[in-house]
Every structure is written in C-alpha cells, then in structure tokens.
Amino acid sequence: MTAAVKSPAWPGATLINPQALMSIRNLELRARVVVDGFWSGLHRSPYHGFSVEFTEYRPYTPGDDPRYLDWRLFARSDRYFIKKFEDETNLRCHLLADNSRSMTYGSLSYTKAQYANTLAATLAYFLYLQGDAVGVLTFDEQIRDYLPARHRAGHLRHLMLALEKPAGGRATDLAAPLQRIVEMVRKRGLMLLISDFLAPIDSLEKNLISLAASGHEVVLFHLLDPAELTFNFSQAAMFRDLESGRDLFIDPAAARKEYLRKLEAHSAAVRATSQKLGISYHRLATDQPLELALFDFLRQRVQRGRKAKRVGRYAVRGRP
Amino acid sequence: MSFLAPLFLLGALAVALPVIFHLIRRTTRERTVFSSLMFLWPTPPRLTRRSRLEHILLLLLRCAVLCLLAFGFARPFIKTATPGDPSSGPGKRVVVLLDTSASMRRGNVWPEARSQAEAMVRKAAPADQVAVFTFGQPVTRLVTFDQWNATPAGERAALVARRLAEVSPAWSATHLGNALVSAAEALEDPDSPSFLGRRQIVLISDLQEGSRLGPLQAYEWPKNVELILGPVKARRPTNAGLQLVADADEADKRPADSGLRVRVSNASDSKREQFQVGWARPEGRGFVGTATDVYVPPGQSRVVPAPAPPTNASVDRLVLQGDDEDFDNAVFVVPPETARANVLYWGRDSEKDTKQPLYFLQRAFQQTRRQTVQVIARGPNAPLLPTEGESAALIVVTDPLPEPQVNGLRRLLSGGQTILFVMKSPESAPTLAALLEVNRLAVEEARTGGYAMLGEIDFRHPLFAPFADPRFSDFTKIHFWKYRRLDAAAIPGARLLAKFDSGDAAFLEVPVGKGRLLVLTSGWHPDDSQLALSSKFVPLLYSILEQTGGVAPAPAQYFVGDTVPLRSLTGPTNLTLTVRTPDGRPVQLAQGETNFSQTLAPGIYTVTSAQPPQRFAVNLEAAESRTAPLPADELERLGAPVRHLAPDGVNPPGRPTRLQNAELENRQKLWRWLIVAAMVVLLAESWLAGWLARRSTTQTEATL
C-alpha cells in the first residue's frame, strides 16, 4: 500500500512517498505509518531519543505526594527522597496548524493543508507515544479548533478529529491566533507552527516575536507546494488568488524569474527572523517525505538538547 | 488590376479584428488558481505569439471573408484596351485657351502666359489631342485638332510655338464666357461622340474681374469636360482706367465747353490712389494744358469733369497718369459735330397758323448741340427740286398735290425716300392713291361720336418700339376728334401700325419701291386731335427720322470690337466706304456695306470716302480696366468643374478617364464573383465553426 522511496539525502533510509501516504484516508493511520516506520529506522540512527529531564532529589517531607518517592534509593540508603524532575509533567507541546485558504492549494494530488495536517498528526502521534502532552490549535484568520495539551487516553483521537476538519478560512492572519494561544497557554512549552507563511513579513515578524517572548520554544514548519517553489506553469492565464479571490493575468514565462526572487527573499526573511528570535525553522516542500520533517525536527531537538546539556547541570535520563 | 473605389480596400484592415479576437478568446478563457499572488504582478497580454492562435483554419476563413468583401466593394476591374476603338486609348483632348485681351498687355503677363501655354503643349503625350485657341472678344482658333493631328508628334510643340509667336495681346475685352463655351463645344467632337478619354480646357489668363461670364450662365457645362486654370498674375497690380461718361446732350452748352466727364476707376488690388487726368497729343507723352488731380481709393471709381481742351492744340485724347499700366489710360474723343437734317413739308398751311400741322411740326424739331433739323415748307404748287427731295430726311405731305409733284414724289419714294402722308381731309385721297399707284381709294370722313382713341398699336414695329415699355405705352390720353376712314385692305402691302378703337386704320406703313409711305388718317393739329399736344408727338417724329437715317439714334460710344453703323455718320449713301484706322491703314468696305466691324484698336477712325470725312472714336471697354483677380469660386459657381494647373504647367492627375473605368468595371462586374466567393467562404466558416463547437462540447462531456 505504501510505496517506499530512497531518499538521496539519507542513503539507506527508506522513506515513504508522500503521494502514497496521502492516499491513506485515515489521518491517524497515516501518522502511525510514518511514526512506526520512523521508529524502526530510528534504531539505525546515531541519535537517541529525548526524555523529560531529571533535576534533583530532595528529602521527603510530610505532605509530599508519596508517588514521587524514589524507592530504589530508599532501598539503598533507607532514606526517603523525593525524585524531582525539571517539569513535573511531560513536555507540553502545541501544534499550531494553519488552515487558511492558501493552504488549500496543491499542485499534487493533495493540498498543503492535508500535508500540514498529516505532519501535525504525525508529530502529535510521535509526541503522544513519547508521553508528552500534545495540544492542537487550528486557525485561519481566527482560531478554529483548540485542544489543550493533554496526555490521556482518547486525547489523540480527538486530536486527529480536529486535524481532519477541512480548511475553510480565508486569509493567513497569524496575529489573532498567536495572541490567543499566548494568552491561553500560560505554561511554557513547545509550539510547532505549521504554515505556508504567505503573509507580509512585517506582520509575521511581529507575531513571532510575541510568541517567542512568552517563553515558548517555537519551531516553524514552512510548507510550500512544489508549484509554488518552481512556478512551473507553461501557459499564460488568469491567475486567481485563493485568499483574496483577485484575478490577474500572468504570463509565467515572463513572471517566473521575479516570482522566484521574491519568494526566496520572503523565505530568507522568515528564516532570518526565526534565527533572530531563536526559533527553529524548517522549510518543507509538500512532495518531501514526512519522515524527513520528523527527522529534521528530532535532530534539531537533539542539538538543542546537547547544547543545553553542555551548558546545563542536569543529566539526561532516557525514557523508553 | 485597378479599382474604381480603392478606398474600400482599407476595409481589408479589418482582418486584424478576427486575429485579435482569436488571441483574446484564447487568453481570457484560461484560469488558474494559485495560493497567493503576493509575489506576482500582472503581465500585459502578449498577443503576437502565433503559437497561441487556435483554430487557424477558422481564422483564415474569417480573414478571407473580410478581404473578399473589401476587395469586392473596391470594385476591381482589369484594364484592357478594347481593340478597334481608338478613343479608348490613354489620350485626352485638350483645348488651351489663351487670353489675348487688352489686360494681357500688362508688364509680365503676356510672356508668362505664352510660356505657360508652350509648356503645357510640350508636356502633351503623343496620343493627346491639343487645340490652341486665343480669345479676347472673338475666339481665334490658332491650332485646331485637325492641324494638331496632321502634324507629326515631334513637331507639334514647335508648330504651336510658331503660331504663338505671331500672336500678341489685342485691345478687346475679355469675353471669357463665350470663349469657354466655344472651347467646350470644340471638345464635343461630332466625329467621335463616344470618345471616352479626358476632355480638358486649360485656361491661361489673368482672370480679371472684368471678364464677361454672361454666356456661361445660360450654358450647361458638359459633364465630362474639366476646366483647368492657369492664372497669370501681374507683378505690379496698380491699375486705374479711364472711361468717357456719356455726354449730356443739352442745347445750352457752348461748343467750346467740352462738357465731357470721365470716370476714373481704380482696381481693387491697386496700391496707389492719386492720379491725374488731362488732354494729350497723339504722339506726345505728357499733358497739354492743365491736368486734373483725381483721388480714387482702390476698388472705387470717381466721375470727374474733364478739363477743357486746349484751344490752340490738336488734341484727340484724354489720358490718365499715375498708375503702373497704361494700356487703358487713354480715352479718344472726337468733338461732337452737329448733324443736319431737312424735313420737307408739302402743304397749304402757313407756319404762323397755330391751328395747322406745320406750326407744330416746326416746334417739334428743336435745335440741339448734336443735331439741327430744318423744316422746309413748300406750297402744294411749288416745284419739286430733285436735290432738295433727295437730301430730305423726311417728306411730309398734308394736302392734295397736283400731278407733277405727285409724280416727283413717287420717284423719290421708289428711290428710297420716306413720305409721311397726313390725311387732313378726304380730298387728299386721289393724291394718296396716286402715290400708292392704286386706281381708286375709298376715303370718307369718319363719325367718331365725340372722340376716338388709338386702340391697337403694333409696338413691335420700329416706329413704336420706343413706346413698348408699359410706362410709355399709354396712348389713350390722346383723343382724336376727327379721322378719315380708309380701307387698308384695298392697299396692297400695307401694314397697320395703329388702329382706332373703332377698328379703323390710324397709322399705316406701305412700302413703295425702295421707299415707304407712312399714312396717318388723322392730323395732329388741334382740329383733328390732341396728338401734337401730347408727349408722344415729338418722340414719334424722332422715331420716324431715325428710321429714315435723318438723325443718329443715340450718341453712341464705340468700343473695340464693336460694329459701327457708318450710315449714321455719313447719312444714306450708295458710295463704297473707306475707313482709315488709327494706324493709318485704309480699309475699304464692300459695295453697299455700311457697317464697319474692324475696330481692332482704340483710336480715332476716319471715314475718308464721306464728304466731309467723318471721324469716330473707338475706346477700350471699361470692364477691361477692372484688373483685380476674379473671385476664385466665380467659375465654379457657374458650373465649371475647376482645378488649378500645377506650378510647372503639368496637368495634375485628376479623375483619369473615370467614365471609361466605370464602364469597364460595369462590363466586367468582378465584384459579383467576389461577393459570391465571400458567401461561399462564409458558409464554409459557419460549418467549420459549428463542427469545432460540437467537437469541443463532446470532448468536455467526455472528460466530465
């Protein structure tokens, strides 16, 4: 059912063709296919996973929750110690999926929104498997669906349902949704923002600043359709803007060069803004296998983790 | 291939429309959705790429329809010379009309006109037929079409140049209308009425304001004759002319007083306004005696009294000085001489008797400066002297005459004399019968029952012609108390000039031999009628005298080209007349001819054969002095299709044999086939368009 392709970037790795993946109708199944394959491939990876970081032991005092007593230490030392982690809960991760009208564009057999939702589902599934609390926020020019970050049975199912809703918005307006999520999510966590970022760079930068300033770790997934990346249309035609409905007569042969230049400038501006704000930035073409996105994400996380370890005081405890 | 209406070919430019429509349809139908146009700008439609044209065949068919229609509407035809019809050749018939009127004597005008005519002839194609006419008052055919055709093509220009060298401007007026009509008629060659080439009149003239265009008004200009103007302009426009104003014929004028008035007219484009008028000698320049200063603004005229002629010098002309051109600056004047005429009255009455006709007759003929009429009264029995009878301008008989006198009068009558017979009483009937050479004439006193009036007058007769005007034709105020009834039908050849209201004859004219007898059946004395007291009496007597040649009809001014009736100068004569022209050349007229028509130049002409020699002056026509250019549209207004000659004298390309082309096109009718072809292509286009539409619909349904 799924066709495997060899990625030239990772020799030996067998990746799933997104075309084939997208033919799976069930979003959860798609996520599962990706993550399961990824897990099996991960064993060959030189990296190890991450976990919630242990911070310290402290002596037990009456009133502490006896669940967090370290019984092994008690066995060794006959003293009660409370095992303290950096966060008492798991990683709180929010997936912010852009469902604006521009995301409904797709030159392949699926749209950017479908790809984005699959990516979100994959990440959610992956994180859920890790035991992290995962929340979802879908938005266009306003918030459409919001599921707070939780890790409980049945939550994943709700996530998948929320992500499966078709995109119906109009413009890409990050301001209102990001403002809202900053207000709603007080606890610091991980924000995975999946969008095509087809909005003026000025407003984009302002919104990202407010998100980053609230203490969240932010990762951007910049999704672009291959047609958007190459603008490989052959015939002059009336082009209709999906968001504004505006019609323009465009001769691709004449407009391509200028378009590509502007697109690259926009991407570079988004990337530069991300770097400036300490935000991870990943640009994905929708014909790229999802594993690569996951892989990039994890690699970046590990790099961050190492950096933190070099600087930090706490040991990393692996989790199964 | 030629076109009758080539402008319609521009319609073929409409082929651009289907091409554009095909391109536009192609570009607007394609629609593509795209995520965001924020990196895109509109590009102008590029329509020139052939690869974007679809349905090329359909496009070609539509273009073909438009081209065929445009082509058809342009009325194409193929030029083919019809064999055996020489008139269909490219040649044209041209009449070059060259003005030789007096105004052409101005400075540069004549040489320029001649060179223009010569250039025109040199440019003529060998197939052209050219005639050269000159005109002033008469039209002279310098080179006719026949002479042109008879001359080899290479020698034609030389022939015309040779003929032109012999011509110089005359003194006549510009009778342009006559000349144009003659030229147009010359172009209508009766030998080849179906001549289809161009017919042109090239008019080379100074086109002066004073040209006479009258005959053109009544002339319907032929449709196929063009008029091409070659105007010649004088370098110095200032010209003033001098004309004699008809002098007043007043008895109280002293002979020494010239009594002459002259009109000085200045051309409207003149640059000067101050002139002098004075007398001059034939040979000398400059004035004799004092000159009068005249101020005339351009375009106006002034009538001024001429200065008195110097008494001690023989002057014959008034001259004008102060303008550029002197062709019209002299007016020739012959001092008026008193004409003498005798009226022989034959009757019993005394000239003192105020109740008798003679008394009124003598008072009717007053002496004037121009003429003296002497009434010589003779008693009925006085002998008739032949010389006296022959020299009399009129013989009036009022009473019965004895037979010798009647015989003498009858001889005079047969010799050409005019006798006015006034029937004072029925007793004069035998005398009248004898004069008329009839046996018996029934005459009786009529009963008027009060009075009679003239009821019917023959105003067509020269005697009554002066009264023909309705203002003068009322004779009803003249009452006739008595008259004699005369049976006019009994007189052979009698013409009734007037009848009484009763229908009886009042005035009769009977030709007898060479002369004629005028019979008045009533008298003009108060016993008979009021005629002598009426205003008609004197004019009627003068009318009779003018008919007999006793007095000159009017103090005529003669202009160049006029025919001068010498009889009014010399009186009745049977001599062969000889006239000496101003240049001293004697012209002898034929026997019995009294009209002199060779007034070719202004000046004093002398009838040398008369005793004493009579002189008359011939002057330039006044209109010739109006040298300002004719208004440009004047000729067009009169119906002549006017074009202007190109500066180099070459005939501009006009409607080249348009009639011929129209006929050719009409014969070939190629446009019909083109319209049929357009219809066929249109049908094919409709079928193809329908088929393509059906196919695309089918394909769309299949893809759905």
CSV table of N, CA and C in Angstrom, one decimal, chain B residues 594-691:
chain,number,residue,atom,x,y,z
B,594,THR,N,-22.5,99.2,-95.0
B,594,THR,CA,-22.3,100.4,-94.2
B,594,THR,C,-21.9,100.1,-92.8
B,595,ASN,N,-21.7,98.9,-92.5
B,595,ASN,CA,-21.3,98.5,-91.1
B,595,ASN,C,-19.8,98.2,-91.1
B,596,PHE,N,-19.1,98.9,-90.2
B,596,PHE,CA,-17.6,98.7,-90.1
B,596,PHE,C,-17.3,97.9,-88.8
B,597,SER,N,-16.7,96.8,-89.0
B,597,SER,CA,-16.5,95.9,-87.8
B,597,SER,C,-15.1,95.7,-87.5
B,598,GLN,N,-14.2,96.3,-88.2
B,598,GLN,CA,-12.8,96.1,-87.9
B,598,GLN,C,-12.2,97.1,-86.9
B,599,THR,N,-13.0,97.3,-85.8
B,599,THR,CA,-12.5,98.2,-84.8
B,599,THR,C,-11.6,97.4,-83.9
B,600,LEU,N,-10.4,97.2,-84.3
B,600,LEU,CA,-9.5,96.3,-83.6
B,600,LEU,C,-8.7,97.0,-82.5
B,601,ALA,N,-8.5,98.3,-82.6
B,601,ALA,CA,-7.7,99.0,-81.6
B,601,ALA,C,-8.4,100.3,-81.3
B,602,PRO,N,-8.1,100.8,-80.1
B,602,PRO,CA,-8.7,102.1,-79.7
B,602,PRO,C,-8.1,103.2,-80.5
B,603,GLY,N,-8.8,104.2,-80.8
B,603,GLY,CA,-8.2,105.3,-81.5
B,603,GLY,C,-9.3,106.1,-82.3
B,604,ILE,N,-8.9,107.0,-83.2
B,604,ILE,CA,-9.8,107.8,-84.0
B,604,ILE,C,-9.8,107.1,-85.4
B,605,TYR,N,-11.0,106.7,-85.8
B,605,TYR,CA,-11.2,106.2,-87.1
B,605,TYR,C,-11.8,107.3,-88.0
B,606,THR,N,-11.4,107.3,-89.3
B,606,THR,CA,-11.9,108.3,-90.2
B,606,THR,C,-12.6,107.7,-91.4
B,607,VAL,N,-13.8,108.1,-91.7
B,607,VAL,CA,-14.4,107.6,-92.9
B,607,VAL,C,-14.0,108.6,-94.0
B,608,THR,N,-13.0,108.2,-94.8
B,608,THR,CA,-12.4,109.1,-95.7
B,608,THR,C,-13.3,109.3,-96.9
B,609,SER,N,-14.1,108.3,-97.3
B,609,SER,CA,-14.9,108.5,-98.5
B,609,SER,C,-16.0,109.4,-98.4
B,610,ALA,N,-16.4,109.8,-97.1
B,610,ALA,CA,-17.5,110.7,-97.0
B,610,ALA,C,-17.1,112.1,-97.1
B,611,GLN,N,-18.0,112.9,-97.5
B,611,GLN,CA,-17.7,114.4,-97.6
B,611,GLN,C,-18.5,115.2,-96.7
B,612,PRO,N,-18.0,115.9,-95.7
B,612,PRO,CA,-16.6,115.8,-95.3
B,612,PRO,C,-16.3,114.5,-94.6
B,613,PRO,N,-15.0,114.2,-94.5
B,613,PRO,CA,-14.6,113.0,-93.8
B,613,PRO,C,-15.2,113.0,-92.4
B,614,GLN,N,-15.8,111.9,-92.0
B,614,GLN,CA,-16.3,111.7,-90.7
B,614,GLN,C,-15.4,110.9,-89.8
B,615,ARG,N,-15.4,111.4,-88.5
B,615,ARG,CA,-14.5,110.7,-87.6
B,615,ARG,C,-15.3,110.0,-86.5
B,616,PHE,N,-14.8,108.9,-86.0
B,616,PHE,CA,-15.4,108.4,-84.8
B,616,PHE,C,-14.3,107.7,-83.9
B,617,ALA,N,-14.6,107.8,-82.6
B,617,ALA,CA,-13.6,107.3,-81.7
B,617,ALA,C,-14.0,105.9,-81.2
B,618,VAL,N,-13.0,105.1,-81.1
B,618,VAL,CA,-13.2,103.7,-80.5
B,618,VAL,C,-12.3,103.6,-79.3
B,619,ASN,N,-12.9,103.2,-78.2
B,619,ASN,CA,-12.2,103.2,-77.0
B,619,ASN,C,-12.2,101.7,-76.4
B,620,LEU,N,-11.3,101.6,-75.4
B,620,LEU,CA,-11.2,100.3,-74.7
B,620,LEU,C,-12.4,100.2,-73.9
B,621,GLU,N,-12.9,98.9,-73.7
B,621,GLU,CA,-14.1,98.7,-72.9
B,621,GLU,C,-13.7,98.9,-71.4
B,622,ALA,N,-14.7,99.5,-70.7
B,622,ALA,CA,-14.4,99.9,-69.3
B,622,ALA,C,-14.1,98.7,-68.5
B,623,ALA,N,-14.8,97.6,-68.8
B,623,ALA,CA,-14.6,96.4,-67.9
B,623,ALA,C,-13.1,95.9,-67.9
B,624,GLU,N,-12.4,96.2,-69.0
B,624,GLU,CA,-11.1,95.7,-69.2
B,624,GLU,C,-10.2,96.3,-68.1
B,625,SER,N,-10.6,97.5,-67.6
B,625,SER,CA,-9.7,98.1,-66.6
B,625,SER,C,-9.8,97.5,-65.3
B,626,ARG,N,-10.8,96.7,-65.1
B,626,ARG,CA,-11.0,96.0,-63.8
B,626,ARG,C,-10.1,94.8,-63.7
B,627,THR,N,-8.8,95.1,-63.4
B,627,THR,CA,-7.8,94.0,-63.5
B,627,THR,C,-7.6,93.2,-62.2
B,628,ALA,N,-8.4,93.5,-61.2
B,628,ALA,CA,-8.2,92.7,-60.0
B,628,ALA,C,-8.6,91.2,-60.3
B,629,PRO,N,-8.1,90.3,-59.6
B,629,PRO,CA,-8.4,88.9,-60.0
B,629,PRO,C,-9.8,88.5,-59.7
B,630,LEU,N,-10.3,87.7,-60.5
B,630,LEU,CA,-11.7,87.2,-60.4
B,630,LEU,C,-11.8,86.4,-59.1
B,631,PRO,N,-13.0,86.5,-58.4
B,631,PRO,CA,-13.1,85.7,-57.2
B,631,PRO,C,-13.0,84.2,-57.6
B,632,ALA,N,-12.3,83.4,-56.7
B,632,ALA,CA,-11.9,82.1,-57.0
B,632,ALA,C,-13.0,81.2,-57.3
B,633,ASP,N,-14.2,81.4,-56.7
B,633,ASP,CA,-15.2,80.4,-56.9
B,633,ASP,C,-16.3,80.9,-57.9
B,634,GLU,N,-15.9,82.0,-58.6
B,634,GLU,CA,-16.9,82.5,-59.6
B,634,GLU,C,-17.2,81.5,-60.7
B,635,LEU,N,-16.1,80.9,-61.2
B,635,LEU,CA,-16.3,80.0,-62.3
B,635,LEU,C,-17.0,78.7,-61.8
B,636,GLU,N,-16.7,78.3,-60.6
B,636,GLU,CA,-17.3,77.1,-60.1
B,636,GLU,C,-18.8,77.3,-59.9
B,637,ARG,N,-19.1,78.6,-59.5
B,637,ARG,CA,-20.5,78.9,-59.2
B,637,ARG,C,-21.3,78.8,-60.5
B,638,LEU,N,-20.6,79.0,-61.6
B,638,LEU,CA,-21.3,78.9,-62.9
B,638,LEU,C,-21.3,77.5,-63.5
B,639,GLY,N,-20.8,76.6,-62.7
B,639,GLY,CA,-21.0,75.2,-63.1
B,639,GLY,C,-19.7,74.6,-63.7
B,640,ALA,N,-18.6,75.3,-63.8
B,640,ALA,CA,-17.5,74.7,-64.4
B,640,ALA,C,-16.7,74.0,-63.4
B,641,PRO,N,-16.3,72.7,-63.6
B,641,PRO,CA,-15.5,72.0,-62.6
B,641,PRO,C,-14.1,72.4,-62.6
B,642,VAL,N,-13.7,73.3,-61.7
B,642,VAL,CA,-12.4,74.0,-61.8
B,642,VAL,C,-11.3,73.2,-61.1
B,643,ARG,N,-10.2,73.1,-61.7
B,643,ARG,CA,-8.9,72.7,-61.0
B,643,ARG,C,-7.9,73.6,-61.4
B,644,HIS,N,-6.8,73.6,-60.6
B,644,HIS,CA,-5.7,74.6,-60.9
B,644,HIS,C,-4.5,73.8,-61.5
B,645,LEU,N,-3.9,74.5,-62.4
B,645,LEU,CA,-2.7,73.9,-63.1
B,645,LEU,C,-1.6,73.9,-62.1
B,646,ALA,N,-0.9,72.8,-62.1
B,646,ALA,CA,0.3,72.7,-61.2
B,646,ALA,C,1.3,73.7,-61.6
B,647,PRO,N,2.2,74.1,-60.7
B,647,PRO,CA,3.1,75.2,-61.0
B,647,PRO,C,4.0,75.0,-62.2
B,648,ASP,N,4.3,73.8,-62.4
B,648,ASP,CA,5.2,73.5,-63.6
B,648,ASP,C,4.4,73.4,-64.9
B,649,GLY,N,3.2,73.7,-64.9
B,649,GLY,CA,2.4,73.6,-66.1
B,649,GLY,C,2.0,72.3,-66.5
B,650,VAL,N,2.3,71.3,-65.6
B,650,VAL,CA,1.8,69.9,-65.9
B,650,VAL,C,0.4,69.7,-65.4
B,651,ASN,N,-0.3,69.0,-66.2
B,651,ASN,CA,-1.7,68.8,-65.8
B,651,ASN,C,-1.7,67.9,-64.6
B,652,PRO,N,-2.4,68.3,-63.5
B,652,PRO,CA,-2.4,67.5,-62.3
B,652,PRO,C,-3.2,66.2,-62.6
B,653,PRO,N,-2.9,65.1,-61.9
B,653,PRO,CA,-3.6,63.9,-62.1
B,653,PRO,C,-5.0,64.1,-61.4
B,654,GLY,N,-6.0,64.0,-62.2
B,654,GLY,CA,-7.3,64.2,-61.7
B,654,GLY,C,-8.1,62.9,-61.7
B,655,ARG,N,-9.3,63.0,-62.3
B,655,ARG,CA,-10.1,61.8,-62.4
B,655,ARG,C,-9.7,61.1,-63.7
B,656,PRO,N,-8.8,60.2,-63.7
B,656,PRO,CA,-8.3,59.8,-65.0
B,656,PRO,C,-9.3,58.8,-65.6
B,657,THR,N,-9.8,59.3,-66.7
B,657,THR,CA,-10.7,58.5,-67.5
B,657,THR,C,-11.7,57.8,-66.6
B,658,ARG,N,-12.3,58.5,-65.7
B,658,ARG,CA,-13.1,57.8,-64.7
B,658,ARG,C,-14.3,57.1,-65.4
B,659,LEU,N,-14.9,57.8,-66.3
B,659,LEU,CA,-16.0,57.3,-67.0
B,659,LEU,C,-15.7,56.0,-67.7
B,660,GLN,N,-14.5,56.0,-68.3
B,660,GLN,CA,-14.0,54.8,-69.0
B,660,GLN,C,-13.9,53.7,-68.0
B,661,ASN,N,-13.2,54.0,-66.9
B,661,ASN,CA,-13.0,52.9,-65.9
B,661,ASN,C,-14.4,52.4,-65.4
B,662,ALA,N,-15.3,53.3,-65.2
B,662,ALA,CA,-16.6,52.9,-64.7
B,662,ALA,C,-17.3,52.0,-65.7
B,663,GLU,N,-17.1,52.3,-66.9
B,663,GLU,CA,-17.7,51.5,-68.0
B,663,GLU,C,-17.1,50.1,-68.0
B,664,LEU,N,-15.7,50.1,-67.9
B,664,LEU,CA,-15.0,48.8,-67.9
B,664,LEU,C,-15.5,47.9,-66.8
B,665,GLU,N,-15.5,48.6,-65.6
B,665,GLU,CA,-15.9,47.8,-64.4
B,665,GLU,C,-17.3,47.3,-64.5
B,666,ASN,N,-18.1,48.2,-65.1
B,666,ASN,CA,-19.5,47.8,-65.2
B,666,ASN,C,-19.7,46.6,-66.1
B,667,ARG,N,-18.8,46.5,-67.1
B,667,ARG,CA,-18.8,45.4,-68.1
B,667,ARG,C,-18.3,44.1,-67.4
B,668,GLN,N,-17.3,44.3,-66.6
B,668,GLN,CA,-16.6,43.1,-66.1
B,668,GLN,C,-17.4,42.5,-64.9
B,669,LYS,N,-17.8,43.4,-64.0
B,669,LYS,CA,-18.6,43.1,-62.8
B,669,LYS,C,-17.9,42.0,-62.0
B,670,LEU,N,-16.6,42.2,-61.7
B,670,LEU,CA,-15.9,41.3,-60.9
B,670,LEU,C,-16.4,41.2,-59.5
B,671,TRP,N,-17.0,42.3,-59.0
B,671,TRP,CA,-17.4,42.3,-57.6
B,671,TRP,C,-18.4,41.3,-57.3
B,672,ARG,N,-19.2,40.9,-58.4
B,672,ARG,CA,-20.2,39.9,-58.1
B,672,ARG,C,-19.6,38.6,-57.7
B,673,TRP,N,-18.6,38.2,-58.5
B,673,TRP,CA,-17.9,36.9,-58.2
B,673,TRP,C,-17.2,37.0,-56.8
B,674,LEU,N,-16.7,38.2,-56.5
B,674,LEU,CA,-16.1,38.3,-55.1
B,674,LEU,C,-17.1,38.1,-54.0
B,675,ILE,N,-18.2,38.7,-54.2
B,675,ILE,CA,-19.3,38.6,-53.2
B,675,ILE,C,-19.7,37.1,-53.1
B,676,VAL,N,-19.9,36.5,-54.2
B,676,VAL,CA,-20.3,35.1,-54.2
B,676,VAL,C,-19.2,34.3,-53.5
B,677,ALA,N,-17.9,34.5,-53.8
B,677,ALA,CA,-16.8,33.8,-53.1
B,677,ALA,C,-16.9,34.1,-51.6
B,678,ALA,N,-17.2,35.3,-51.2
B,678,ALA,CA,-17.3,35.6,-49.8
B,678,ALA,C,-18.4,34.8,-49.1
B,679,MET,N,-19.5,34.7,-49.9
B,679,MET,CA,-20.6,33.9,-49.3
B,679,MET,C,-20.2,32.5,-49.1
B,680,VAL,N,-19.5,31.9,-50.1
B,680,VAL,CA,-19.1,30.5,-50.0
B,680,VAL,C,-18.2,30.3,-48.8
B,681,VAL,N,-17.2,31.2,-48.7
B,681,VAL,CA,-16.3,31.1,-47.6
B,681,VAL,C,-17.0,31.3,-46.3
B,682,LEU,N,-18.0,32.1,-46.3
B,682,LEU,CA,-18.8,32.4,-45.0
B,682,LEU,C,-19.5,31.1,-44.6
B,683,LEU,N,-20.1,30.4,-45.7
B,683,LEU,CA,-20.8,29.1,-45.4
B,683,LEU,C,-19.8,28.1,-44.8
B,684,ALA,N,-18.6,28.0,-45.5
B,684,ALA,CA,-17.6,27.1,-45.0
B,684,ALA,C,-17.2,27.4,-43.6
B,685,GLU,N,-17.0,28.7,-43.3
B,685,GLU,CA,-16.6,29.1,-42.0
B,685,GLU,C,-17.7,28.7,-40.9
B,686,SER,N,-19.0,28.9,-41.3
B,686,SER,CA,-20.0,28.6,-40.4
B,686,SER,C,-20.0,27.1,-40.1
B,687,TRP,N,-19.9,26.3,-41.1
B,687,TRP,CA,-19.9,24.9,-41.0
B,687,TRP,C,-18.7,24.4,-40.1
B,688,LEU,N,-17.5,25.0,-40.3
B,688,LEU,CA,-16.3,24.6,-39.6
B,688,LEU,C,-16.5,25.1,-38.1
B,689,ALA,N,-17.0,26.3,-37.9
B,689,ALA,CA,-17.2,26.8,-36.6
B,689,ALA,C,-18.1,25.9,-35.8
B,690,GLY,N,-19.2,25.5,-36.5
B,690,GLY,CA,-20.2,24.6,-35.8
B,690,GLY,C,-19.6,23.3,-35.5
B,691,TRP,N,-18.8,22.7,-36.4
B,691,TRP,CA,-18.2,21.4,-36.2
B,691,TRP,C,-17.3,21.5,-35.0
